[in-house]
Amino acid sequence: MPELLHRKLERTAIGFVLAIIVAASVGGIVEIAPLFTIDETVENADDMRLYTPLELAGRNIYIREGCYACHSQMIRTLRDDVERYGPFSLAVESRYDHPMLWGSKRTGPDLARVGGKYSDFWHVAHLTNPRDVVPESNMPAYPWLARTPLRLDDLGSHLRTQRSVGVPYTDEMIDNAARDAFGQAVPDSQQASGVTERYGEETQVSAFDGVTTRVTEMDALVAYLQVLGRLTKAAYRNTAAPEQPPNPND
Amino acid sequence: MGQLTTRERELAAAILVALAVVGIAMAAAGRADPLGVHGAIVLLYSMVLLFLIMSTSFGPAPDPSRVSRYYDDPIKVGVAFTLFWAIFGMFFGVWAAAQLAWPSLNFDTAWASFGRIRPAHTTGVIFGFGGNALISTSFHVVQRTSRARLPDQLSPWFVLFGYNLFCILAVTGYFIGVTQSKEYAEAEWYADLWLVIVWVTYFVLYIRTLARRREPHIYVANWYYMAFILVVAILHIINNLTIPVSLGHAKSYTIWAGVQDSMVQWWYGHNAVAFFLTAGFLAMLYYYLPKRAERPIFSYRLSILSFWGITFFYMWAGSHHLHYTALPHWVQNLGMTFSVMLLVPSWASAGNALLTLNGAWHKVRDDATLRFIMMAAFFYGLSTFEGSFLAVRPVNSLSHYTDWTVGHVHAGALGWVALITYGSLYTLVPAIWKRERMYSAALVEVHFWLAFAGTVIYVFAMWNSGIIQGLMWRTYTEEGTLSYSFVDSLLAMYPYYIARAFGGLLFLIGAVVATYNIWMTVRGVPVAGGERHDDIPLAGPLPEGAATRPAE
Amino acid sequence: MDLTHETLVEAAKTWGLFYLIGFSLCVLVYTFWPANRERFDRAKRNILDEDDQPWT
Ligand code: HEM
Ligand code: HEM
């Protein structure tokens, strides 16, 4: 590219490129940089636990199927949002979410606190054919989830990668990832106790899809749905009142 | 590709062999993973191209006089890609729209379920259709306004085919479950890396062409293309910083988490709108509008002011996608303020375009192509006004999460992006294929009305459904409880979902008509004598007046 | 230096404003600089030339 550096005209082009970069980058830097110091101002959540391997696998299925395209996971600070879905979402609740799944469209309802709202059985029926439980629904059916075995062998590397982006999984968790995933979906197995030891007593161990002979993608997805909003209780301790939306009926 | 020199052919073959090897490596490392499928696709793609290169490599040496002409072959292929992706992407849009009204239309197959074809739609239209249109027109505009030929004959092909490989990897990935879930950046890490290589080549090619220019001043359309190329590179790299699970996995985890991720994502997302769907298409506007209307732009200075305004303000506005969320309050307010200020440069651009046509309205009446461009400017003004309005927090509290956003998106996407693209294509196609005019002016007219009606139906349906939905969610009974369940609000949506699918279908039919018309134009006879009077090399007989220009 | 959230936010808010003003001044000066006028006028009209070949 010597022709590029030597001619006088080219200086215009290069200068121009620099001007664009300068003009364009400041806005982003100003807004994004301070967010990396946010830990100081964010709410505290000492009780925050991590996703179990099974839940993480379920989260990846949620991503794969594009559930985020129709369901948000972000309850806004508005009164009607809070009354419909529960306490508004706090920053700390998605602290370990790589990526975040806040969503931008509610073709279906918000799922940020759906955990524990319905039974496992309901979820399995709903995912297999939504119109069996909600006749008016336009959600797609996911019948293949219950038929497809979950891939367990690489869960350890998933946890390890999560750790390299900042999620504090321990060596023990990484080494036992596949066992824990199995144990969480098969309550009577000997692997089951390890899950609560490593991830806390509140962890739900259950035959999510109703079948205990094998672990399917349905197990993983339901496990994930059941933990949504239940990694920490911080949101229930937060006492700030929700904002009033400009309500035409007021 | 007939104009490639032997050296360029060798280089192309070497690149393709290297790519094929990468494909084999991916297929091997990802045997147990969707990555393997993508390896096979990469391999196949490079083999097909290699075959094409080889089969022409024994042809005659390229005509030495080619350097005194513009290099338009890649543009022709780019136009074909644009038309293909338009139909592909809009077909998936119509299908997705139909699934929301009749959910069984996915036939219970995994690959066709809504969550997977929706990103296929958005990627197909934004990156496939929009991206190819931007690349093709930018090659045309930069050569014409610089009065210079592209500096070499290999890199334009590399950019074009490389870019389409990215699109193919992205779209096929969604069908087999490969996605990062970041809106408008769903493609996984290896496709993203590949796009970086392609994009750097594109940037260098653009700068080198500008460096060869014979005009001292860089015409403003090129500014917009430059901003598009540069800023998209920055956005793409930062938003897609991820760590793959392993080299044999398609899956990766982004380094950003939670609230930071949300800000990075929407800083990206909003500026993808700004620099992909706005800046690049404004470049088309500033070139093809004056060309088609045969009138200079109303105010060149205004176009400069609005250029810097857009470049500067847009980058601050991303946080309006996160109103009332866990993002700190001050960032939300900053985003809102800048979004409102954005209206000034946006309307300056739209106004500049419409004022250019002032005094030439009879042309707009008679020429459907010009009407496409005019309507695009109008919808640009409309959707930016709407955007600034939606960015105001109380308004957003109603509109966010509803179909109103989708209505806004498509007022921009159909009304602005697609209309300006077709207007530009109808100007570009006869010019580079040396045809007197399009095959059928009547079909252009038909396309215009299909597109216009489709857009209006789509947008009105979504405005209605969005506002109804938003109001139902927040309606309280006398006793102070919520009046409607979520399902109540869903039920109210069905008529609008059907209307939207119908509007989209009209738009899709319009795209098919356009493709047919362009196809027939290309097949038709060139202008008598083989060359348009304005495309003869310098040595040939010049029409009056043309000879006096190059002297400056 | 201790980068706390507060200092960063402060800096972002104040310098952002100065930057905005400075930037717009530069752009305005460039656009309305009298010597540039002729250039812009030429650019505006030149693209309409029906002269479809590279200049040599
Ligand atoms: C034939 C015409 C089209 C139809 C029927 C159509 C239909 C759709 C549908 C059904 C959705 C999903 C909305 C939802 O989730 O509720 C969508 C989303 C989207 N479409 Fe289209 N579309 C069309 C053309 C286009 C074009 C030409 C573009 C861009 C150039 C475009 C860009 C988008 C974008 C960006 C989204 C995502 C919106 C969001 O996330 O809020 N569409 N479209
Ligand atoms: C001044 C210009 C504009 C402003 C201030 C603006 C503002 C906004 C706002 C406030 C939203 C809603 C965010 C939410 O509630 O989720 C939005 C969404 C969107 N706008 Fe615009 N807009 C502008 C122009 C445009 C144009 C010209 C286009 C398109 C071609 C466009 C495409 C989109 C898309 C694709 C989304 C959907 C993002 C998503 O949720 O997936 N915007 N815009």
PDB file of C-alpha atoms in Angstrom, chain B residues 15-234:
ATOM      1  CA  ILE B  15      -7.368 -18.957  -0.850  1.00  0.00           C
ATOM      2  CA  LEU B  16     -10.066 -21.448  -1.723  1.00  0.00           C
ATOM      3  CA  VAL B  17      -7.835 -24.427  -1.038  1.00  0.00           C
ATOM      4  CA  ALA B  18      -6.945 -22.949   2.333  1.00  0.00           C
ATOM      5  CA  LEU B  19     -10.629 -22.449   3.034  1.00  0.00           C
ATOM      6  CA  ALA B  20     -11.375 -26.018   2.046  1.00  0.00           C
ATOM      7  CA  VAL B  21      -8.728 -27.207   4.495  1.00  0.00           C
ATOM      8  CA  VAL B  22     -10.342 -25.141   7.228  1.00  0.00           C
ATOM      9  CA  GLY B  23     -13.637 -26.745   6.310  1.00  0.00           C
ATOM     10  CA  ILE B  24     -12.147 -30.217   6.640  1.00  0.00           C
ATOM     11  CA  ALA B  25     -10.599 -29.331   9.975  1.00  0.00           C
ATOM     12  CA  MET B  26     -13.921 -28.003  11.259  1.00  0.00           C
ATOM     13  CA  ALA B  27     -15.731 -31.093  10.053  1.00  0.00           C
ATOM     14  CA  ALA B  28     -13.215 -33.330  11.772  1.00  0.00           C
ATOM     15  CA  ALA B  29     -13.015 -31.436  15.056  1.00  0.00           C
ATOM     16  CA  GLY B  30     -16.767 -31.042  15.238  1.00  0.00           C
ATOM     17  CA  ARG B  31     -17.816 -34.589  14.369  1.00  0.00           C
ATOM     18  CA  ALA B  32     -20.110 -34.809  17.377  1.00  0.00           C
ATOM     19  CA  ASP B  33     -21.368 -31.273  17.085  1.00  0.00           C
ATOM     20  CA  PRO B  34     -23.246 -28.995  14.684  1.00  0.00           C
ATOM     21  CA  LEU B  35     -19.826 -27.514  13.965  1.00  0.00           C
ATOM     22  CA  GLY B  36     -19.176 -30.542  11.783  1.00  0.00           C
ATOM     23  CA  VAL B  37     -22.101 -29.680   9.548  1.00  0.00           C
ATOM     24  CA  HIS B  38     -20.710 -26.204   9.090  1.00  0.00           C
ATOM     25  CA  GLY B  39     -17.322 -27.658   8.260  1.00  0.00           C
ATOM     26  CA  ALA B  40     -18.961 -29.613   5.470  1.00  0.00           C
ATOM     27  CA  ILE B  41     -20.722 -26.485   4.213  1.00  0.00           C
ATOM     28  CA  VAL B  42     -17.478 -24.522   4.158  1.00  0.00           C
ATOM     29  CA  LEU B  43     -15.805 -27.349   2.276  1.00  0.00           C
ATOM     30  CA  LEU B  44     -18.584 -27.591  -0.272  1.00  0.00           C
ATOM     31  CA  TYR B  45     -18.721 -23.842  -0.806  1.00  0.00           C
ATOM     32  CA  SER B  46     -15.009 -23.552  -1.442  1.00  0.00           C
ATOM     33  CA  MET B  47     -15.010 -26.558  -3.763  1.00  0.00           C
ATOM     34  CA  VAL B  48     -17.792 -25.103  -5.901  1.00  0.00           C
ATOM     35  CA  LEU B  49     -15.971 -21.796  -6.201  1.00  0.00           C
ATOM     36  CA  LEU B  50     -12.727 -23.570  -6.915  1.00  0.00           C
ATOM     37  CA  PHE B  51     -14.410 -25.444  -9.707  1.00  0.00           C
ATOM     38  CA  LEU B  52     -15.699 -22.175 -11.165  1.00  0.00           C
ATOM     39  CA  ILE B  53     -12.244 -20.636 -11.057  1.00  0.00           C
ATOM     40  CA  MET B  54     -10.597 -23.673 -12.581  1.00  0.00           C
ATOM     41  CA  SER B  55     -13.080 -23.993 -15.394  1.00  0.00           C
ATOM     42  CA  THR B  56     -12.366 -20.471 -16.595  1.00  0.00           C
ATOM     43  CA  SER B  57      -8.632 -20.549 -16.019  1.00  0.00           C
ATOM     44  CA  PHE B  58      -7.742 -21.715 -19.496  1.00  0.00           C
ATOM     45  CA  GLY B  59      -9.790 -19.024 -21.166  1.00  0.00           C
ATOM     46  CA  PRO B  60      -8.211 -16.167 -23.094  1.00  0.00           C
ATOM     47  CA  ALA B  61      -6.197 -13.573 -21.194  1.00  0.00           C
ATOM     48  CA  PRO B  62      -8.296 -10.622 -20.104  1.00  0.00           C
ATOM     49  CA  ASP B  63      -8.659  -7.692 -22.417  1.00  0.00           C
ATOM     50  CA  PRO B  64      -5.993  -5.111 -21.513  1.00  0.00           C
ATOM     51  CA  SER B  65      -8.368  -2.250 -22.225  1.00  0.00           C
ATOM     52  CA  ARG B  66     -10.450  -3.307 -19.234  1.00  0.00           C
ATOM     53  CA  VAL B  67      -8.545  -0.959 -16.937  1.00  0.00           C
ATOM     54  CA  SER B  68     -10.075   1.997 -18.685  1.00  0.00           C
ATOM     55  CA  ARG B  69     -13.535   0.803 -17.674  1.00  0.00           C
ATOM     56  CA  TYR B  70     -15.207   0.398 -14.333  1.00  0.00           C
ATOM     57  CA  TYR B  71     -15.168  -3.063 -12.843  1.00  0.00           C
ATOM     58  CA  ASP B  72     -18.821  -4.031 -12.638  1.00  0.00           C
ATOM     59  CA  ASP B  73     -18.807  -7.827 -12.726  1.00  0.00           C
ATOM     60  CA  PRO B  74     -18.893  -8.276  -8.939  1.00  0.00           C
ATOM     61  CA  ILE B  75     -21.769  -5.808  -8.765  1.00  0.00           C
ATOM     62  CA  LYS B  76     -23.782  -7.963 -11.139  1.00  0.00           C
ATOM     63  CA  VAL B  77     -23.304 -11.028  -8.988  1.00  0.00           C
ATOM     64  CA  GLY B  78     -24.024  -8.932  -5.905  1.00  0.00           C
ATOM     65  CA  VAL B  79     -27.356  -7.872  -7.378  1.00  0.00           C
ATOM     66  CA  ALA B  80     -28.236 -11.522  -7.915  1.00  0.00           C
ATOM     67  CA  PHE B  81     -27.370 -12.311  -4.300  1.00  0.00           C
ATOM     68  CA  THR B  82     -29.462  -9.367  -3.139  1.00  0.00           C
ATOM     69  CA  LEU B  83     -32.513 -10.576  -5.021  1.00  0.00           C
ATOM     70  CA  PHE B  84     -32.087 -14.119  -3.804  1.00  0.00           C
ATOM     71  CA  TRP B  85     -31.774 -13.147  -0.146  1.00  0.00           C
ATOM     72  CA  ALA B  86     -34.724 -10.772  -0.441  1.00  0.00           C
ATOM     73  CA  ILE B  87     -37.020 -13.585  -1.440  1.00  0.00           C
ATOM     74  CA  PHE B  88     -35.479 -16.007   1.020  1.00  0.00           C
ATOM     75  CA  GLY B  89     -35.672 -13.622   3.975  1.00  0.00           C
ATOM     76  CA  MET B  90     -39.122 -12.296   3.221  1.00  0.00           C
ATOM     77  CA  PHE B  91     -40.457 -15.776   2.638  1.00  0.00           C
ATOM     78  CA  PHE B  92     -39.323 -16.662   6.137  1.00  0.00           C
ATOM     79  CA  GLY B  93     -40.860 -13.419   7.398  1.00  0.00           C
ATOM     80  CA  VAL B  94     -44.219 -14.368   5.942  1.00  0.00           C
ATOM     81  CA  TRP B  95     -43.870 -17.865   7.298  1.00  0.00           C
ATOM     82  CA  ALA B  96     -43.014 -16.587  10.765  1.00  0.00           C
ATOM     83  CA  ALA B  97     -45.945 -14.195  10.610  1.00  0.00           C
ATOM     84  CA  ALA B  98     -48.239 -17.036   9.611  1.00  0.00           C
ATOM     85  CA  GLN B  99     -46.987 -19.219  12.468  1.00  0.00           C
ATOM     86  CA  LEU B 100     -47.939 -16.575  14.985  1.00  0.00           C
ATOM     87  CA  ALA B 101     -51.475 -16.720  13.626  1.00  0.00           C
ATOM     88  CA  TRP B 102     -51.607 -20.486  12.986  1.00  0.00           C
ATOM     89  CA  PRO B 103     -49.018 -22.145  15.234  1.00  0.00           C
ATOM     90  CA  SER B 104     -49.273 -25.580  13.641  1.00  0.00           C
ATOM     91  CA  LEU B 105     -47.637 -24.263  10.475  1.00  0.00           C
ATOM     92  CA  ASN B 106     -44.264 -25.448  11.713  1.00  0.00           C
ATOM     93  CA  PHE B 107     -45.492 -29.035  11.305  1.00  0.00           C
ATOM     94  CA  ASP B 108     -43.846 -29.823  14.653  1.00  0.00           C
ATOM     95  CA  THR B 109     -40.408 -29.927  13.109  1.00  0.00           C
ATOM     96  CA  ALA B 110     -37.505 -28.544  15.077  1.00  0.00           C
ATOM     97  CA  TRP B 111     -35.819 -26.572  12.331  1.00  0.00           C
ATOM     98  CA  ALA B 112     -39.008 -24.756  11.314  1.00  0.00           C
ATOM     99  CA  SER B 113     -40.199 -23.751  14.767  1.00  0.00           C
ATOM    100  CA  PHE B 114     -40.760 -20.037  15.281  1.00  0.00           C
ATOM    101  CA  GLY B 115     -37.732 -19.437  17.495  1.00  0.00           C
ATOM    102  CA  ARG B 116     -35.420 -20.752  14.797  1.00  0.00           C
ATOM    103  CA  ILE B 117     -36.932 -19.256  11.668  1.00  0.00           C
ATOM    104  CA  ARG B 118     -37.304 -15.825  13.216  1.00  0.00           C
ATOM    105  CA  PRO B 119     -33.538 -15.243  13.314  1.00  0.00           C
ATOM    106  CA  ALA B 120     -33.358 -16.820   9.839  1.00  0.00           C
ATOM    107  CA  HIS B 121     -35.759 -14.080   8.771  1.00  0.00           C
ATOM    108  CA  THR B 122     -33.921 -11.226  10.456  1.00  0.00           C
ATOM    109  CA  THR B 123     -30.500 -12.379   9.307  1.00  0.00           C
ATOM    110  CA  GLY B 124     -31.780 -13.149   5.816  1.00  0.00           C
ATOM    111  CA  VAL B 125     -33.273  -9.717   5.303  1.00  0.00           C
ATOM    112  CA  ILE B 126     -30.798  -7.556   7.211  1.00  0.00           C
ATOM    113  CA  PHE B 127     -27.523  -9.225   6.362  1.00  0.00           C
ATOM    114  CA  GLY B 128     -28.462 -11.200   3.259  1.00  0.00           C
ATOM    115  CA  PHE B 129     -30.673  -8.709   1.466  1.00  0.00           C
ATOM    116  CA  GLY B 130     -29.506  -5.453   3.046  1.00  0.00           C
ATOM    117  CA  GLY B 131     -25.839  -6.383   3.254  1.00  0.00           C
ATOM    118  CA  ASN B 132     -25.535  -7.545  -0.339  1.00  0.00           C
ATOM    119  CA  ALA B 133     -27.389  -4.471  -1.532  1.00  0.00           C
ATOM    120  CA  LEU B 134     -24.978  -2.281   0.430  1.00  0.00           C
ATOM    121  CA  ILE B 135     -21.888  -4.031  -0.864  1.00  0.00           C
ATOM    122  CA  SER B 136     -23.037  -3.991  -4.492  1.00  0.00           C
ATOM    123  CA  THR B 137     -24.143  -0.385  -4.524  1.00  0.00           C
ATOM    124  CA  SER B 138     -21.046   0.723  -2.640  1.00  0.00           C
ATOM    125  CA  PHE B 139     -18.845  -0.774  -5.369  1.00  0.00           C
ATOM    126  CA  HIS B 140     -20.892   1.112  -7.930  1.00  0.00           C
ATOM    127  CA  VAL B 141     -21.000   4.424  -6.118  1.00  0.00           C
ATOM    128  CA  VAL B 142     -17.388   4.531  -5.031  1.00  0.00           C
ATOM    129  CA  GLN B 143     -16.148   3.931  -8.571  1.00  0.00           C
ATOM    130  CA  ARG B 144     -18.452   6.460 -10.171  1.00  0.00           C
ATOM    131  CA  THR B 145     -17.929   9.228  -7.651  1.00  0.00           C
ATOM    132  CA  SER B 146     -14.173   8.694  -7.510  1.00  0.00           C
ATOM    133  CA  ARG B 147     -13.890   8.323 -11.268  1.00  0.00           C
ATOM    134  CA  ALA B 148     -11.632   5.391 -10.593  1.00  0.00           C
ATOM    135  CA  ARG B 149     -11.715   1.664 -11.181  1.00  0.00           C
ATOM    136  CA  LEU B 150     -11.530  -0.714  -8.247  1.00  0.00           C
ATOM    137  CA  PRO B 151      -7.832  -1.218  -7.517  1.00  0.00           C
ATOM    138  CA  ASP B 152      -7.730  -4.961  -8.105  1.00  0.00           C
ATOM    139  CA  GLN B 153     -10.040  -7.671  -9.312  1.00  0.00           C
ATOM    140  CA  LEU B 154      -9.703 -10.231  -6.581  1.00  0.00           C
ATOM    141  CA  SER B 155     -10.675  -8.472  -3.393  1.00  0.00           C
ATOM    142  CA  PRO B 156     -14.162  -7.453  -4.542  1.00  0.00           C
ATOM    143  CA  TRP B 157     -14.893 -11.116  -5.202  1.00  0.00           C
ATOM    144  CA  PHE B 158     -13.406 -12.111  -1.893  1.00  0.00           C
ATOM    145  CA  VAL B 159     -15.601  -9.612  -0.095  1.00  0.00           C
ATOM    146  CA  LEU B 160     -18.729 -10.670  -1.921  1.00  0.00           C
ATOM    147  CA  PHE B 161     -18.357 -14.429  -1.685  1.00  0.00           C
ATOM    148  CA  GLY B 162     -16.835 -14.304   1.756  1.00  0.00           C
ATOM    149  CA  TYR B 163     -19.705 -12.222   3.012  1.00  0.00           C
ATOM    150  CA  ASN B 164     -22.265 -14.594   1.584  1.00  0.00           C
ATOM    151  CA  LEU B 165     -20.506 -17.528   3.182  1.00  0.00           C
ATOM    152  CA  PHE B 166     -20.998 -15.745   6.484  1.00  0.00           C
ATOM    153  CA  CYS B 167     -24.696 -15.320   5.756  1.00  0.00           C
ATOM    154  CA  ILE B 168     -25.064 -18.983   4.832  1.00  0.00           C
ATOM    155  CA  LEU B 169     -23.290 -20.138   7.983  1.00  0.00           C
ATOM    156  CA  ALA B 170     -25.429 -17.855  10.110  1.00  0.00           C
ATOM    157  CA  VAL B 171     -28.767 -18.885   8.640  1.00  0.00           C
ATOM    158  CA  THR B 172     -28.112 -22.616   8.395  1.00  0.00           C
ATOM    159  CA  GLY B 173     -26.832 -22.471  11.949  1.00  0.00           C
ATOM    160  CA  TYR B 174     -30.198 -21.393  13.356  1.00  0.00           C
ATOM    161  CA  PHE B 175     -31.932 -24.323  11.709  1.00  0.00           C
ATOM    162  CA  ILE B 176     -29.589 -26.781  13.388  1.00  0.00           C
ATOM    163  CA  GLY B 177     -29.610 -24.933  16.684  1.00  0.00           C
ATOM    164  CA  VAL B 178     -26.439 -22.851  16.527  1.00  0.00           C
ATOM    165  CA  THR B 179     -27.013 -19.367  17.899  1.00  0.00           C
ATOM    166  CA  GLN B 180     -25.574 -16.921  20.388  1.00  0.00           C
ATOM    167  CA  SER B 181     -29.060 -15.513  21.032  1.00  0.00           C
ATOM    168  CA  LYS B 182     -27.744 -11.957  20.731  1.00  0.00           C
ATOM    169  CA  GLU B 183     -30.244 -10.186  18.541  1.00  0.00           C
ATOM    170  CA  TYR B 184     -28.805  -9.352  15.096  1.00  0.00           C
ATOM    171  CA  ALA B 185     -25.534 -11.029  16.126  1.00  0.00           C
ATOM    172  CA  GLU B 186     -26.723 -14.589  16.495  1.00  0.00           C
ATOM    173  CA  ALA B 187     -23.981 -16.214  14.418  1.00  0.00           C
ATOM    174  CA  GLU B 188     -21.399 -18.147  16.406  1.00  0.00           C
ATOM    175  CA  TRP B 189     -17.722 -17.443  16.978  1.00  0.00           C
ATOM    176  CA  TYR B 190     -16.166 -19.002  13.860  1.00  0.00           C
ATOM    177  CA  ALA B 191     -18.600 -17.250  11.525  1.00  0.00           C
ATOM    178  CA  ASP B 192     -17.889 -14.021  13.396  1.00  0.00           C
ATOM    179  CA  LEU B 193     -14.145 -14.448  13.004  1.00  0.00           C
ATOM    180  CA  TRP B 194     -14.591 -15.062   9.314  1.00  0.00           C
ATOM    181  CA  LEU B 195     -16.666 -11.924   8.986  1.00  0.00           C
ATOM    182  CA  VAL B 196     -13.869  -9.903  10.584  1.00  0.00           C
ATOM    183  CA  ILE B 197     -11.469 -11.060   7.865  1.00  0.00           C
ATOM    184  CA  VAL B 198     -13.966 -10.267   5.138  1.00  0.00           C
ATOM    185  CA  TRP B 199     -14.765  -6.902   6.618  1.00  0.00           C
ATOM    186  CA  VAL B 200     -11.137  -5.814   6.913  1.00  0.00           C
ATOM    187  CA  THR B 201     -10.656  -6.683   3.251  1.00  0.00           C
ATOM    188  CA  TYR B 202     -13.738  -4.641   2.415  1.00  0.00           C
ATOM    189  CA  PHE B 203     -12.409  -1.669   4.342  1.00  0.00           C
ATOM    190  CA  VAL B 204      -8.993  -1.819   2.709  1.00  0.00           C
ATOM    191  CA  LEU B 205     -10.563  -2.166  -0.710  1.00  0.00           C
ATOM    192  CA  TYR B 206     -12.729   0.855  -0.111  1.00  0.00           C
ATOM    193  CA  ILE B 207      -9.875   3.017   1.097  1.00  0.00           C
ATOM    194  CA  ARG B 208      -7.669   1.969  -1.795  1.00  0.00           C
ATOM    195  CA  THR B 209     -10.366   2.900  -4.270  1.00  0.00           C
ATOM    196  CA  LEU B 210     -10.803   6.266  -2.632  1.00  0.00           C
ATOM    197  CA  ALA B 211      -7.041   6.704  -2.761  1.00  0.00           C
ATOM    198  CA  ARG B 212      -7.184   6.366  -6.533  1.00  0.00           C
ATOM    199  CA  ARG B 213      -9.859   8.964  -6.956  1.00  0.00           C
ATOM    200  CA  ARG B 214      -9.592  11.731  -9.504  1.00  0.00           C
ATOM    201  CA  GLU B 215     -11.989  14.022  -7.703  1.00  0.00           C
ATOM    202  CA  PRO B 216     -10.291  15.977  -4.936  1.00  0.00           C
ATOM    203  CA  HIS B 217     -13.393  15.929  -2.773  1.00  0.00           C
ATOM    204  CA  ILE B 218     -14.860  12.694  -1.427  1.00  0.00           C
ATOM    205  CA  TYR B 219     -18.547  12.725  -2.301  1.00  0.00           C
ATOM    206  CA  VAL B 220     -20.803  12.545   0.737  1.00  0.00           C
ATOM    207  CA  ALA B 221     -22.317   9.158  -0.170  1.00  0.00           C
ATOM    208  CA  ASN B 222     -18.895   7.655   0.389  1.00  0.00           C
ATOM    209  CA  TRP B 223     -18.800   9.152   3.863  1.00  0.00           C
ATOM    210  CA  TYR B 224     -21.858   7.185   4.767  1.00  0.00           C
ATOM    211  CA  TYR B 225     -20.476   3.994   3.299  1.00  0.00           C
ATOM    212  CA  MET B 226     -17.235   4.546   5.201  1.00  0.00           C
ATOM    213  CA  ALA B 227     -19.063   5.091   8.453  1.00  0.00           C
ATOM    214  CA  PHE B 228     -21.080   1.954   7.777  1.00  0.00           C
ATOM    215  CA  ILE B 229     -17.987  -0.153   7.175  1.00  0.00           C
ATOM    216  CA  LEU B 230     -15.950   1.223  10.057  1.00  0.00           C
ATOM    217  CA  VAL B 231     -18.514   1.349  12.780  1.00  0.00           C
ATOM    218  CA  VAL B 232     -19.989  -2.027  11.941  1.00  0.00           C
ATOM    219  CA  ALA B 233     -16.488  -3.448  12.361  1.00  0.00           C
ATOM    220  CA  ILE B 234     -16.110  -1.903  15.800  1.00  0.00           C
TER     221      ILE B 234
END
